[in-house]
Each structure stands twice: as structure tokens, then as C-alpha cells.
Short mmCIF file of C-alpha atoms in Angstrom, two decimals:
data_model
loop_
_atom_site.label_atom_id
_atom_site.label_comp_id
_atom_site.label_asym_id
_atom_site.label_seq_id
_atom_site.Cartn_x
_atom_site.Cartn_y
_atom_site.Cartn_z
CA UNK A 893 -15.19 37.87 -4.13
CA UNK A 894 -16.14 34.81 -6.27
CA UNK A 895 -19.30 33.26 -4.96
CA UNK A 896 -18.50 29.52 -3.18
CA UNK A 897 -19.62 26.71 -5.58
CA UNK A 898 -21.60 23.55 -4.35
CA UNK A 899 -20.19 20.43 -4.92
CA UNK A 900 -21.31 18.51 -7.74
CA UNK A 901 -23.84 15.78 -6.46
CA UNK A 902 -22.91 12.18 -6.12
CA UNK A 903 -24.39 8.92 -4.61
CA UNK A 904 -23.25 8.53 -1.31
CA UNK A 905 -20.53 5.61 -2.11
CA UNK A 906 -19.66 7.89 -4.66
CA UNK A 907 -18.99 10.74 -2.29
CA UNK A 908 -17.43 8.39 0.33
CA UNK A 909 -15.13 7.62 -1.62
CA UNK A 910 -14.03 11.15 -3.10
CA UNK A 911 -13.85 11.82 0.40
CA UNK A 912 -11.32 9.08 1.68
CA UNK A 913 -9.49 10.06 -1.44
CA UNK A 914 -8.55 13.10 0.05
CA UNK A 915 -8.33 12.34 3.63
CA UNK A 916 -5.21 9.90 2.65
CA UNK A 917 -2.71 12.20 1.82
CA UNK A 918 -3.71 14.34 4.73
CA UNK A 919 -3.23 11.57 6.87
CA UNK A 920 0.55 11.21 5.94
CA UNK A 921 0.63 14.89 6.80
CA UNK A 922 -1.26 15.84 9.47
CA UNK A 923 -2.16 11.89 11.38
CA UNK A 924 -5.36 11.60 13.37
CA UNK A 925 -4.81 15.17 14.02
CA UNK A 926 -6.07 15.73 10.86
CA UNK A 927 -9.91 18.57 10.85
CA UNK A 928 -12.90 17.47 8.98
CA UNK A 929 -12.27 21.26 7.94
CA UNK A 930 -9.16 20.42 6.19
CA UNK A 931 -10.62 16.82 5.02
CA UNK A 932 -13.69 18.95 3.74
CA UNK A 933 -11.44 21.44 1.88
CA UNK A 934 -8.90 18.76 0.39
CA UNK A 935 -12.32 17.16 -0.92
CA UNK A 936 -14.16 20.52 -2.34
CA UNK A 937 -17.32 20.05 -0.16
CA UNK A 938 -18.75 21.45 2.55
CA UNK A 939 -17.51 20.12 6.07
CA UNK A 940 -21.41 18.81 6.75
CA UNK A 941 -21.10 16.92 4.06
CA UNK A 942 -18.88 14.18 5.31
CA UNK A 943 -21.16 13.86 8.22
CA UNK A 944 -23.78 12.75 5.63
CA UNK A 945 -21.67 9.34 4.51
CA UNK A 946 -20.09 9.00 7.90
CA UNK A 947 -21.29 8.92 11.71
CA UNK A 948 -18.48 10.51 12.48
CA UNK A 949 -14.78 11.28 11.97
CA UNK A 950 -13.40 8.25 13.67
CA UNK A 951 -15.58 5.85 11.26
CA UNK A 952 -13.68 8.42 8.59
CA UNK A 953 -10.67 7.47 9.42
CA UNK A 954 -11.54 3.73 9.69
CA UNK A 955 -12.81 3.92 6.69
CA UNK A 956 -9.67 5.73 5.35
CA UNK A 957 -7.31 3.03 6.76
CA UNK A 958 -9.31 0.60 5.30
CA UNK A 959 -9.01 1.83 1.86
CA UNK A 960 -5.31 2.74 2.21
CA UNK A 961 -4.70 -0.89 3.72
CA UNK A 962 -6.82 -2.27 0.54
CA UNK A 963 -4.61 -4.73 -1.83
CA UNK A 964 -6.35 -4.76 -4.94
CA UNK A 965 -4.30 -1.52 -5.54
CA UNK A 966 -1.07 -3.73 -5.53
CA UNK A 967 -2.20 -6.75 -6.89
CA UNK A 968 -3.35 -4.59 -9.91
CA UNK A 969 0.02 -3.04 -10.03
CA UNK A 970 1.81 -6.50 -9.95
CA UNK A 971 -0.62 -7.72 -12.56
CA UNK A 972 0.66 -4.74 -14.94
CA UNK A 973 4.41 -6.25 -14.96
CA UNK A 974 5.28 -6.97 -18.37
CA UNK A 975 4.82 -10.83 -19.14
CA UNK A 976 7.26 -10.53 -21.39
CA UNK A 977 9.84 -9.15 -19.00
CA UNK A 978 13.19 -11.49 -18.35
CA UNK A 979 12.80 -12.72 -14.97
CA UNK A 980 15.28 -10.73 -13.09
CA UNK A 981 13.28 -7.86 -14.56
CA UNK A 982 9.90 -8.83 -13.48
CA UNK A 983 11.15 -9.35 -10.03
CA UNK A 984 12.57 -6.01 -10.34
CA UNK A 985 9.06 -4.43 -11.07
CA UNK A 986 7.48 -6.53 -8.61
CA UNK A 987 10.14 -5.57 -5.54
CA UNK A 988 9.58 -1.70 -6.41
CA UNK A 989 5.91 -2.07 -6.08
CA UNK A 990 6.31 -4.11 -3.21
CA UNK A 991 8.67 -1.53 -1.44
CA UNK A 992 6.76 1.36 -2.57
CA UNK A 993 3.63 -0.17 -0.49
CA UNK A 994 5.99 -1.21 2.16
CA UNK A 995 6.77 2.42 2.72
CA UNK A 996 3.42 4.11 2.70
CA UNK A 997 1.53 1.35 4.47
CA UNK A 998 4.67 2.42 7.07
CA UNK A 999 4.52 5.89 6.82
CA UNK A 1000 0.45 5.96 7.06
CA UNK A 1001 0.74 3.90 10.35
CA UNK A 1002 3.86 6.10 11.64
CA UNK A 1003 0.78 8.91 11.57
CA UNK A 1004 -1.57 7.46 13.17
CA UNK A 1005 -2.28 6.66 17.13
CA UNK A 1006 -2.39 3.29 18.82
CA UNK A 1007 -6.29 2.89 18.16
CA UNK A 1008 -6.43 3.03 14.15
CA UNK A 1009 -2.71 1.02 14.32
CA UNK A 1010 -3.93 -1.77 15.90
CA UNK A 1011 -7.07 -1.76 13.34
CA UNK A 1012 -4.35 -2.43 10.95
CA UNK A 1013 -2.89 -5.65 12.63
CA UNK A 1014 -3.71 -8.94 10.30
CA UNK A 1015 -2.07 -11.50 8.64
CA UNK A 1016 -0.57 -10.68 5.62
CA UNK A 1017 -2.42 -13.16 2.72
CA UNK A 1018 -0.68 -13.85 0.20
CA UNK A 1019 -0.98 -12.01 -3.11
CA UNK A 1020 -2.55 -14.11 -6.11
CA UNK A 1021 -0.74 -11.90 -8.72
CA UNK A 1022 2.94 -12.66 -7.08
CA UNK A 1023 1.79 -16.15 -6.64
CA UNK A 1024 0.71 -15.94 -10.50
CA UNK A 1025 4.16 -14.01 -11.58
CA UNK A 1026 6.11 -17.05 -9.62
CA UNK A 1027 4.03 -19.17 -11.14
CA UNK A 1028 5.00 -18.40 -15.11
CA UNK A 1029 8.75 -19.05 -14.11
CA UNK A 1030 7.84 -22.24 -11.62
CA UNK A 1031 10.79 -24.14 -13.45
CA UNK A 1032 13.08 -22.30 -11.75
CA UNK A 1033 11.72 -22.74 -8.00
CA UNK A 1034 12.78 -25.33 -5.43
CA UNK A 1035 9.79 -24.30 -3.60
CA UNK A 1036 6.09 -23.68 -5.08
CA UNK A 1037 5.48 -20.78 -6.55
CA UNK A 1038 3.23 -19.57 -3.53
CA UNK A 1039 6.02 -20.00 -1.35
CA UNK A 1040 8.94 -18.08 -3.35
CA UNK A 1041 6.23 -15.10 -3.60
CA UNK A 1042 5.92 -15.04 0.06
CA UNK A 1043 9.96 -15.48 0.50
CA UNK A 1044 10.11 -12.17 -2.06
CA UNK A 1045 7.74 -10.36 -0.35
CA UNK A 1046 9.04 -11.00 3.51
CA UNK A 1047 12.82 -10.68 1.68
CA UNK A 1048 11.50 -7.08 0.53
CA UNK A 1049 9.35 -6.26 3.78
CA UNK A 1050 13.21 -7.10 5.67
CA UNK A 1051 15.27 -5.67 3.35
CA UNK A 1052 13.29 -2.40 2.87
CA UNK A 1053 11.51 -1.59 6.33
CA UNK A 1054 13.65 0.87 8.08
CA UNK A 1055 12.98 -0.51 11.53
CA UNK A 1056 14.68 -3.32 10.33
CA UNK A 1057 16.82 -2.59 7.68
CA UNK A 1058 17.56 0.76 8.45
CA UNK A 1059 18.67 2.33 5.24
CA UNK A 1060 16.83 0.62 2.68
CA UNK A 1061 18.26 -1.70 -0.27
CA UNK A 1062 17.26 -1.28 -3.96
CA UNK A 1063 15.26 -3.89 -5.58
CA UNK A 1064 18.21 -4.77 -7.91
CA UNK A 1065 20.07 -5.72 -4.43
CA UNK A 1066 16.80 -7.55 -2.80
CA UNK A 1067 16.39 -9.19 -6.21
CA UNK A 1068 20.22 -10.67 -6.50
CA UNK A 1069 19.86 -11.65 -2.55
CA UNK A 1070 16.60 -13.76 -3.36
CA UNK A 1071 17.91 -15.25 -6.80
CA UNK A 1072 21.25 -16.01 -5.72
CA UNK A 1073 21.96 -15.51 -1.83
CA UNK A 1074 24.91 -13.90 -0.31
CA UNK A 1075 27.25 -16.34 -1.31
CA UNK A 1076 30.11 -15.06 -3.00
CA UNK A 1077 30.32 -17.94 -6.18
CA UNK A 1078 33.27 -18.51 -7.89
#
């Protein structure tokens, strides 16, 4: 039998991090039911460990939910569309992103108990790279640029949530609905 090896050392943001890193996946799998043992062993440390960057594992998980809930992960994602991209295509790229944190922001929060749910209850601000996307195509708005990102993004958030859409549409779809309506046009 192989003899256990320590975890390299790291500052303690540093190690915080690594371990919320790991805790998110486990939270998609396992909830608030989730052990520091399996957090621990998802992270390659020893469960003590943890206990020396957090109190305890409910400030863990807060911490975890914070992260997960953190936009500069999709703002950097919509920053990396293509400025070159037609506009049909950009909004493409942006609806995919958008949808693909629409679904894990749902399915993390499906996981999870009242508490750390309502934790997660705020105001959606708007998103300065959307804005900023809307804004390099603001000749084709009847609204300001601000304002057609946050029609996209509640567009996507109805069109893609299952609670309310129930089976999801494409971006493609989501894309034509916003740029053109429902309207059939002759």
C-alpha cells in the first residue's frame, strides 16, 4: 500500500478556492447532502483541512454558492464572442452561453435546500459585456442597447428554463424570436 501524500501547501485563498472548486460539481450530485469527506477527497486534502479556511461546512457551501452564482465567469465568456461574428451569429454565441448558465445556475439550486436557495435570491444586473455586444450593432435597435441585452437575456431565461418553457428551445429559435418575432412575414 502506497503511502498517503500531503497536499501541496497553498495560501489559504489559494486553498479556499481549490476547495470550492471541487465542492461544485459535488453539489450538482450529491446537494447539501454533500460530506466534507467527499468534499475533502474531490479536493486531494485532508478533511481538517477545510476546517482551516472555513468555520464550518455551511460557510462552505455559502461560499460555494457564491462562487457558482459569480458572473465574471459569463461575462468573460460573452466577452470571447468573435467581434467579427455576423450578428445573428454573435447572438447565437451569446444565447448558448446564456442558456448554458441558465441551466446550471438551475440545476445547482434544484440541489440545494430552502436556506442556501434563498441566499441566491437578487436582482439580476445587467451584464456589461451583453450591453457592450448590443452596443457594436446599436444601429439596429429600437431600444438602447442595455435594454435589447436585457430583452435577450429574459427572452433566453423564458425560452430555456424548464419551469417555464418546459422543453427547451435552441438558441437559433430564441435568436429568430428576438430578431424577428413570431410573425409569420410575407
Amino acid at each position: 500500500m502506497a503511502p498517503a501524500t500531503r497536499a501541496r501547501s497553498l495560501p489559504a485563498s489559494e486553498r479556499r478556492l481549490a476547495i470550492i472548486e471541487a465542492t461544485v460539481p459535488l453539489l450538482f450530485q450529491h446537494g447539501e447532502q454533500v460530506t466534507t469527506r467527499q468534499i475533502a477527497e474531490a479536493a486531494g486534502i485532508a478533511e481538517g483541512t477545510i476546517f482551516r479556511v472555513f468555520s464550518d461546512k455551511s460557510e462552505l457551501l455559502a461560499a460555494t454558492l457564491e462562487a457558482a452564482l459569480d458572473r465574471n465567469s459569463i461575462d468573460d465568456a460573452l466577452e470571447a464572442i468573435d467581434a467579427e461574428l455576423e450578428l445573428e451569429a454573435a447572438l447565437i454565441a451569446a444565447t448558448e452561453i446564456i442558456q448554458r448558465r441558465i441551466t446550471d445556475v438551475w440545476n445547482l439550486l434544484s440541489a440545494l435546500g430552502p436556506e442556501l436557495r434563498a441566499r441566491a435570491s437578487r436582482p439580476m444586473p445587467d451584464s456589461d459585456a451583453l450591453t457592450a455586444l448590443m452596443a457594436s450593432h446599436a444601429d439596429r435597435w429600437s431600444t438602447s442597447p442595455a435594454e435589447a441585452a436585457r430583452l435577450l437575456r429574459a427572452l433566453t431565461l423564458a425560452l430555456t428554463h424548464p419551469m417555464v418553457a418546459g422543453v427547451p428551445h435552441i438558441a437559433a429559435d430564441i435568436v429568430q424570436f428576438f430578431l424577428h418575432g413570431v410573425e409569420v412575414r410575407p
